[in-house]
XYZ file of C-alpha atoms in Angstrom:
467
model
C -0.009 -0.021 0.096
C 1.249 3.467 -0.778
C 2.471 5.487 2.132
C 0.854 8.614 1.781
C 3.395 10.674 3.545
C 5.920 9.682 0.661
C 4.027 11.585 -1.835
C 4.517 14.681 -3.174
C 2.030 17.252 -3.366
C 1.560 16.659 -7.178
C 1.318 12.938 -6.439
C -1.320 13.828 -3.961
C -3.458 15.882 -5.920
C -3.276 13.035 -9.051
C -4.854 10.582 -6.660
C -7.385 12.871 -5.281
C -8.481 13.611 -8.533
C -8.468 9.810 -9.726
C -10.108 8.533 -6.480
C -7.276 6.508 -5.329
C -7.152 8.028 -1.749
C -8.780 11.033 -0.099
C -7.360 14.294 1.558
C -8.653 12.753 5.087
C -6.256 9.807 4.580
C -3.436 11.976 3.522
C -3.926 13.915 6.302
C -4.665 11.286 8.815
C -1.409 9.985 7.538
C 0.613 13.363 7.966
C -0.653 13.581 11.667
C 0.268 10.162 12.484
C 3.897 10.964 11.003
C 3.914 13.937 13.436
C 3.182 12.147 16.171
C 5.687 9.540 15.610
C 8.626 11.714 14.542
C 8.586 15.048 16.267
C 9.555 14.236 19.823
C 12.763 13.293 18.228
C 13.450 16.551 15.941
C 10.826 19.280 17.384
C 9.871 20.621 14.331
C 6.387 21.823 15.132
C 5.266 24.590 17.875
C 1.902 22.834 17.791
C -0.534 21.268 15.818
C -4.309 20.969 15.700
C -5.810 17.641 14.196
C -9.415 18.563 14.890
C -9.216 21.618 12.597
C -6.649 20.095 10.289
C -8.949 17.179 9.612
C -12.077 19.429 9.271
C -10.442 21.041 6.415
C -9.453 17.610 4.848
C -13.360 16.494 5.062
C -14.673 19.597 3.330
C -11.531 19.085 0.658
C -12.709 15.221 0.109
C -16.402 16.450 -0.484
C -15.307 18.629 -3.075
C -13.256 16.438 -4.698
C -15.950 13.986 -4.523
C -18.190 16.527 -6.415
C -15.181 17.000 -8.985
C -15.039 20.786 -7.689
C -11.717 21.379 -6.112
C -10.985 24.537 -4.798
C -7.898 25.225 -6.258
C -4.139 23.988 -7.023
C -3.389 22.384 -3.684
C -6.768 21.864 -2.406
C -6.591 18.833 0.237
C -2.698 18.909 0.377
C -1.219 18.910 4.004
C 1.119 22.064 4.641
C 2.924 23.488 7.554
C 3.626 27.122 8.266
C 6.729 28.718 9.766
C 5.595 30.413 13.316
C 6.944 34.015 11.741
C 3.697 34.032 9.498
C 0.380 34.921 10.332
C -2.318 32.335 10.509
C -6.056 33.133 11.028
C -7.045 31.933 14.638
C -3.377 30.630 15.470
C -1.088 32.293 17.638
C 2.376 33.751 16.007
C 4.678 33.665 18.644
C 7.875 34.106 16.557
C 10.164 31.654 18.997
C 9.662 34.202 21.517
C 8.372 34.053 25.358
C 7.903 37.856 24.797
C 5.059 37.670 22.571
C 1.761 37.019 24.069
C -0.410 34.391 22.660
C -3.597 36.461 23.623
C -5.968 37.964 21.299
C -7.926 37.301 18.259
C -5.035 36.315 15.673
C -7.695 37.041 12.959
C -5.441 37.602 9.832
C -3.415 35.539 7.496
C -0.164 36.731 5.700
C -0.588 36.919 2.189
C 1.145 33.506 1.320
C -1.063 31.903 3.867
C -4.441 33.562 2.504
C -3.230 31.900 -0.731
C -2.847 28.910 0.425
C -6.190 28.845 2.078
C -8.207 29.880 -1.085
C -6.530 27.236 -2.961
C -7.812 24.648 -0.038
C -4.677 23.552 1.653
C -4.870 21.551 4.839
C -3.250 23.505 7.709
C -1.470 20.584 10.079
C 0.918 22.760 12.003
C 3.317 25.385 12.668
C 6.682 24.789 12.500
C 9.591 26.502 14.719
C 12.101 29.168 14.048
C 14.820 30.679 16.230
C 13.565 33.752 18.087
C 12.197 36.482 15.702
C 14.151 34.233 12.938
C 17.468 35.959 13.946
C 19.891 33.164 13.217
C 20.864 30.320 10.960
C 19.901 27.619 13.329
C 16.656 26.797 14.976
C 16.493 27.084 18.707
C 14.922 29.273 21.041
C 13.938 30.133 24.216
C 10.394 29.287 23.728
C 10.371 26.019 21.764
C 14.213 24.421 22.244
C 16.178 23.014 19.783
C 14.900 21.623 16.419
C 17.437 18.757 15.299
C 18.364 17.292 12.075
C 15.942 14.175 10.465
C 19.650 12.730 9.445
C 21.026 13.043 12.927
C 19.510 14.174 15.473
C 22.763 15.197 17.304
C 23.159 17.763 14.329
C 21.306 20.957 13.702
C 18.501 21.202 11.182
C 19.844 24.720 10.179
C 17.585 27.934 10.086
C 15.810 29.984 10.475
C 13.243 27.648 8.756
C 14.664 24.553 10.626
C 11.229 23.077 11.586
C 9.766 23.607 7.930
C 12.788 21.850 6.627
C 12.510 18.759 9.182
C 9.021 18.520 8.605
C 9.107 18.270 4.929
C 12.231 15.700 4.833
C 10.522 13.498 7.460
C 7.087 13.438 5.476
C 5.401 15.356 8.021
C 3.406 17.169 5.053
C 5.110 17.860 1.394
C 4.693 21.667 1.462
C 5.855 24.198 3.969
C 6.094 27.989 4.156
C 9.391 29.425 4.935
C 11.132 32.643 5.136
C 14.428 33.704 4.045
C 16.441 36.866 5.194
C 19.829 35.853 4.689
C 19.636 32.154 3.906
C 16.862 30.717 6.116
C 14.944 28.887 3.575
C 18.116 27.193 1.723
C 20.394 26.674 4.710
C 17.905 24.345 6.318
C 16.755 23.035 3.114
C 20.404 22.204 2.537
C 21.149 20.658 5.991
C 17.886 18.414 5.661
C 18.087 17.350 2.273
C 15.393 18.945 0.501
C 14.637 21.673 -2.155
C 14.101 25.288 -1.066
C 13.642 28.529 -3.044
C 14.207 31.965 -2.064
C 12.192 33.828 -4.975
C 13.585 37.269 -6.285
C 11.972 39.861 -3.522
C 8.676 40.935 -4.081
C 7.549 38.095 -5.984
C 5.659 36.440 -2.970
C 3.755 39.141 -1.081
C 4.732 39.803 2.457
C 2.922 41.477 5.506
C 3.342 42.545 7.857
C 6.567 44.017 6.457
C 9.413 42.460 7.965
C 11.690 44.648 10.327
C 14.715 43.256 8.710
C 13.430 45.201 5.628
C 13.835 44.029 1.815
C 16.261 41.115 2.961
C 13.546 39.324 3.908
C 11.730 36.757 1.491
C 8.950 34.303 1.562
C 9.576 30.745 0.229
C 8.808 27.451 -0.445
C 10.356 23.912 0.951
C 9.310 21.342 -0.715
C 10.284 17.697 -1.860
C 11.300 18.777 -5.422
C 11.603 21.779 -7.681
C 7.934 20.482 -9.513
C 6.351 20.936 -6.267
C 7.927 24.235 -5.501
C 6.391 25.789 -8.789
C 3.152 24.361 -7.539
C 3.430 26.196 -4.459
C 4.842 29.139 -6.212
C 1.816 29.302 -8.475
C -0.209 29.300 -5.579
C 1.611 32.032 -3.034
C 2.858 34.324 -5.723
C -0.736 35.555 -5.946
C -1.029 39.516 -5.606
C -2.213 40.950 -1.900
C -2.555 44.755 -1.660
C -1.261 44.779 1.809
C 2.165 44.577 0.377
C 3.434 47.585 -1.417
C 6.414 46.340 -2.824
C 4.899 43.363 -4.534
C 5.920 42.380 -8.252
C 3.451 42.294 -10.790
C 1.802 38.753 -11.516
C 4.024 36.376 -13.473
C 2.621 35.109 -17.080
C 2.007 31.694 -17.663
C 2.703 30.569 -14.216
C 5.662 28.270 -13.171
C 4.749 24.794 -13.453
C 4.734 25.803 -17.028
C 8.330 26.987 -17.193
C 9.594 23.706 -15.952
C 10.042 22.027 -19.342
C 12.996 23.146 -21.701
C 15.916 21.572 -19.990
C 19.217 23.498 -19.545
C 20.897 22.942 -23.252
C 22.590 25.924 -24.261
C 22.086 27.778 -20.900
C 25.435 29.570 -19.928
C 26.471 28.616 -16.398
C 28.994 29.961 -13.995
C 30.226 27.518 -11.605
C 31.933 29.225 -8.693
C 33.214 26.262 -6.212
C 34.603 29.051 -3.226
C 33.615 32.664 -4.550
C 37.309 32.863 -5.667
C 39.040 31.039 -2.994
C 37.025 33.455 -0.304
C 35.314 30.402 1.197
C 37.000 27.113 2.777
C 34.505 24.378 1.289
C 34.453 20.938 2.877
C 36.396 18.316 0.810
C 33.000 16.033 0.458
C 30.984 19.178 -0.185
C 33.216 20.281 -2.889
C 33.471 16.814 -4.675
C 29.487 16.372 -4.264
C 28.716 19.664 -6.070
C 31.656 19.453 -8.622
C 29.780 16.050 -9.785
C 26.532 17.544 -9.882
C 27.833 20.585 -11.994
C 29.521 18.333 -14.309
C 26.098 16.475 -14.769
C 24.487 19.817 -15.857
C 27.519 20.273 -18.318
C 26.359 16.656 -19.563
C 22.840 17.951 -20.036
C 24.209 20.574 -22.405
C 24.560 23.619 -20.582
C 27.664 25.749 -21.337
C 29.464 25.405 -17.932
C 32.358 27.631 -17.129
C 34.085 28.427 -13.811
C 33.706 31.952 -13.240
C 33.767 33.723 -9.799
C 31.058 36.919 -9.529
C 33.229 40.121 -9.070
C 32.282 40.652 -5.233
C 33.964 40.647 -1.869
C 32.046 39.282 1.483
C 29.754 41.606 2.235
C 29.271 40.517 5.642
C 29.873 43.864 7.594
C 27.329 45.689 5.555
C 24.997 42.730 6.354
C 25.543 43.065 9.657
C 24.491 46.494 9.441
C 21.336 45.846 8.108
C 20.711 42.900 10.106
C 21.512 43.785 13.366
C 19.520 47.301 13.051
C 16.690 45.243 12.105
C 16.806 42.972 15.016
C 17.104 46.023 17.227
C 13.836 47.431 15.686
C 11.664 44.102 16.083
C 12.685 44.445 20.246
C 12.592 48.048 20.289
C 9.529 47.957 22.489
C 10.580 45.326 24.849
C 10.680 46.154 28.566
C 13.943 45.530 30.520
C 12.200 42.323 32.009
C 11.339 41.186 28.720
C 14.497 41.472 27.059
C 16.137 39.325 30.130
C 13.789 36.475 28.205
C 15.184 36.723 24.948
C 17.925 34.453 23.088
C 21.469 36.021 24.859
C 22.946 36.016 21.138
C 19.919 38.131 20.079
C 20.330 40.453 22.848
C 23.942 40.856 21.677
C 23.237 41.720 18.058
C 20.302 44.080 19.370
C 22.681 45.953 21.335
C 25.026 46.401 18.291
C 22.254 47.033 15.972
C 20.734 49.985 18.189
C 24.119 51.979 18.464
C 24.229 52.122 14.200
C 23.951 55.656 13.014
C 21.487 56.374 9.869
C 25.059 57.285 8.099
C 26.479 53.806 8.886
C 22.886 52.208 7.771
C 22.879 54.136 4.753
C 26.602 53.001 3.793
C 25.434 49.428 4.073
C 22.828 50.288 1.641
C 25.364 51.464 -0.867
C 27.334 48.359 -0.326
C 24.122 46.452 -0.911
C 23.477 48.700 -4.309
C 26.803 48.217 -5.579
C 26.832 44.307 -5.052
C 23.465 44.311 -6.822
C 25.099 45.999 -9.954
C 28.208 43.698 -10.075
C 25.804 40.717 -9.857
C 23.499 42.444 -12.744
C 26.968 42.995 -14.933
C 27.776 39.477 -14.125
C 24.284 37.899 -15.442
C 24.850 39.678 -18.608
C 27.382 36.822 -19.270
C 25.664 33.993 -17.484
C 22.145 32.946 -17.117
C 22.870 31.087 -13.982
C 25.372 30.912 -11.416
C 25.906 27.704 -9.344
C 27.902 27.565 -6.064
C 27.801 25.135 -3.085
C 24.633 25.889 -1.010
C 26.585 25.552 2.250
C 30.266 25.006 2.664
C 29.898 22.483 5.300
C 26.969 19.844 6.285
C 24.903 20.074 9.279
C 26.706 20.547 12.912
C 25.988 20.174 16.365
C 22.464 21.135 17.522
C 21.729 23.910 19.661
C 24.625 26.075 19.101
C 25.165 29.264 16.605
C 28.297 28.196 15.409
C 30.266 24.766 14.961
C 32.681 24.070 17.560
C 35.989 25.068 17.001
C 35.244 27.266 13.938
C 36.516 30.422 15.373
C 33.398 32.210 13.868
C 31.230 34.662 15.913
C 28.119 34.571 14.111
C 26.059 32.234 12.031
C 27.021 34.376 8.954
C 30.582 32.945 9.149
C 29.655 29.495 8.186
C 27.036 30.564 5.364
C 28.906 32.879 2.803
C 26.994 31.361 -0.093
C 23.504 32.393 0.730
C 23.284 36.146 2.204
C 24.793 37.761 -0.639
C 21.793 37.060 -2.493
C 19.169 38.609 0.433
C 21.170 41.529 -0.531
C 20.679 41.791 -4.266
C 17.171 40.210 -4.069
C 17.781 37.450 -6.694
C 16.036 34.180 -6.715
C 18.294 31.201 -5.372
C 17.486 27.587 -4.872
C 19.385 24.933 -3.508
C 18.945 21.062 -4.612
C 20.273 18.225 -2.558
C 23.314 16.447 -4.539
C 24.540 13.728 -2.455
C 25.786 13.106 1.204
C 28.874 13.330 3.242
C 30.751 10.072 4.764
C 28.739 10.907 7.811
C 25.480 10.421 5.688
C 24.505 14.040 6.012
C 22.864 16.010 2.961
C 24.775 18.276 0.668
C 23.362 21.017 -1.313
C 23.849 22.947 -4.386
C 22.493 26.501 -4.809
C 21.163 27.895 -8.152
C 21.195 31.712 -8.880
C 19.236 33.504 -11.370
C 19.135 37.359 -12.002
C 16.587 39.104 -10.565
C 13.039 37.853 -11.951
C 14.551 34.865 -13.124
C 12.615 32.696 -10.906
C 11.329 30.253 -13.761
C 14.863 29.632 -15.028
C 16.187 28.583 -11.982
C 13.248 26.369 -10.923
C 13.546 24.979 -14.288
C 17.175 24.161 -13.938
C 16.459 22.528 -10.488
C 13.869 20.408 -12.343
C 16.110 19.291 -14.900
C 18.643 18.033 -12.353
C 15.714 16.351 -10.387
C 14.722 14.543 -13.769
C 17.961 13.503 -14.698
C 18.612 11.982 -11.313
C 21.503 14.497 -10.314
C 19.384 16.156 -7.623
C 17.710 13.938 -4.815
C 18.907 11.885 -1.788
C 17.212 9.088 0.021
C 14.814 10.398 2.773
C 15.985 9.806 6.298
C 14.910 6.891 8.279
C 14.203 8.295 11.401
C 11.235 6.364 12.778
């Protein structure tokens, strides 16, 4: 018998259409899976089986009538606990947020999923206010890696990535301000996309400004394209949203990579120390890309590490999000978050604007780079998942999480679409990711290249066996 927790969203919808199984069966299977695995990984802040099954029953009735409500009618989804969801507290991983209140509004991406009939099975964990690249918080504790529970899931969408990897729903909504979709997707062996800024509407506006993007975490690129066709729908509450795409993302998956100009930067010109196992797996995947007809050339973008400018922007945002807290509330914060808030509150307006200038120049240089190359390929991460419960790997010498994720945050600064696909495992069985970056607005091309890798068997690894 088919294990419904192993199916993609596309396969679930196809099964509903053919009458092979129902949304109720799929939802029950996912809820059972959460009960089985979540004690070990801590991916969910809360679940509501009663509400989920009510939504699934309503979906099943629509399918029985041959009147599905939308593209993901009856598909179990989870939502990172930074995004508003009607009727459910959004606690943001913090003991300073009160659960009381009506919570009467959906974020735009959540609203679009609801309109398309999705079944909401639970809320996924985040570090406090999404501030770092691993997922642990004073409110919910440590979220662990499904391939090795002694390791981190990554972050800040670590709960979402672990949930998808373990079959606790094929779709999850995450956010990415410096790699927060791509880091955990890479560490957990799944697909993650940070779309072009504004492609998926966001409300309320992030205190981290235009660094923060909303994106899908899924089993593969085809499911991400399906999800993007839902969540990229317009919403008047986001004044910075982009115009709707023509044709949709699923339509753009076909066509392969033949003839595409692809730059492969294995280490940003020697700026990044990449673990040998990671470097080897990524290079094999890039060779496979060339074998599919892409014109691949080793080439590094003309950039230097913008980490100090990123810190100025990021730490300022953290200071802003906690500005209203009393001294007693500040004492409840993650100590690392308190540190960066103190630093962020000390920046001048001129320092902030200087960081904006660095960002603009980085964007200009990447724009020039993409006049020669359609896509840039890098490792997603220079390393695999390290020990859980710490911000930086032991003995690394890094002070902050940005030290070990140099391939991700530059593309939040430039607002470019960037995806990660799993392309192998290290000797410890931990997933390795390859990052595909496109020019601004080239989301469909990024998805197409990723989908081609999945179809060719270059992307994709065995799911974890955690029982």
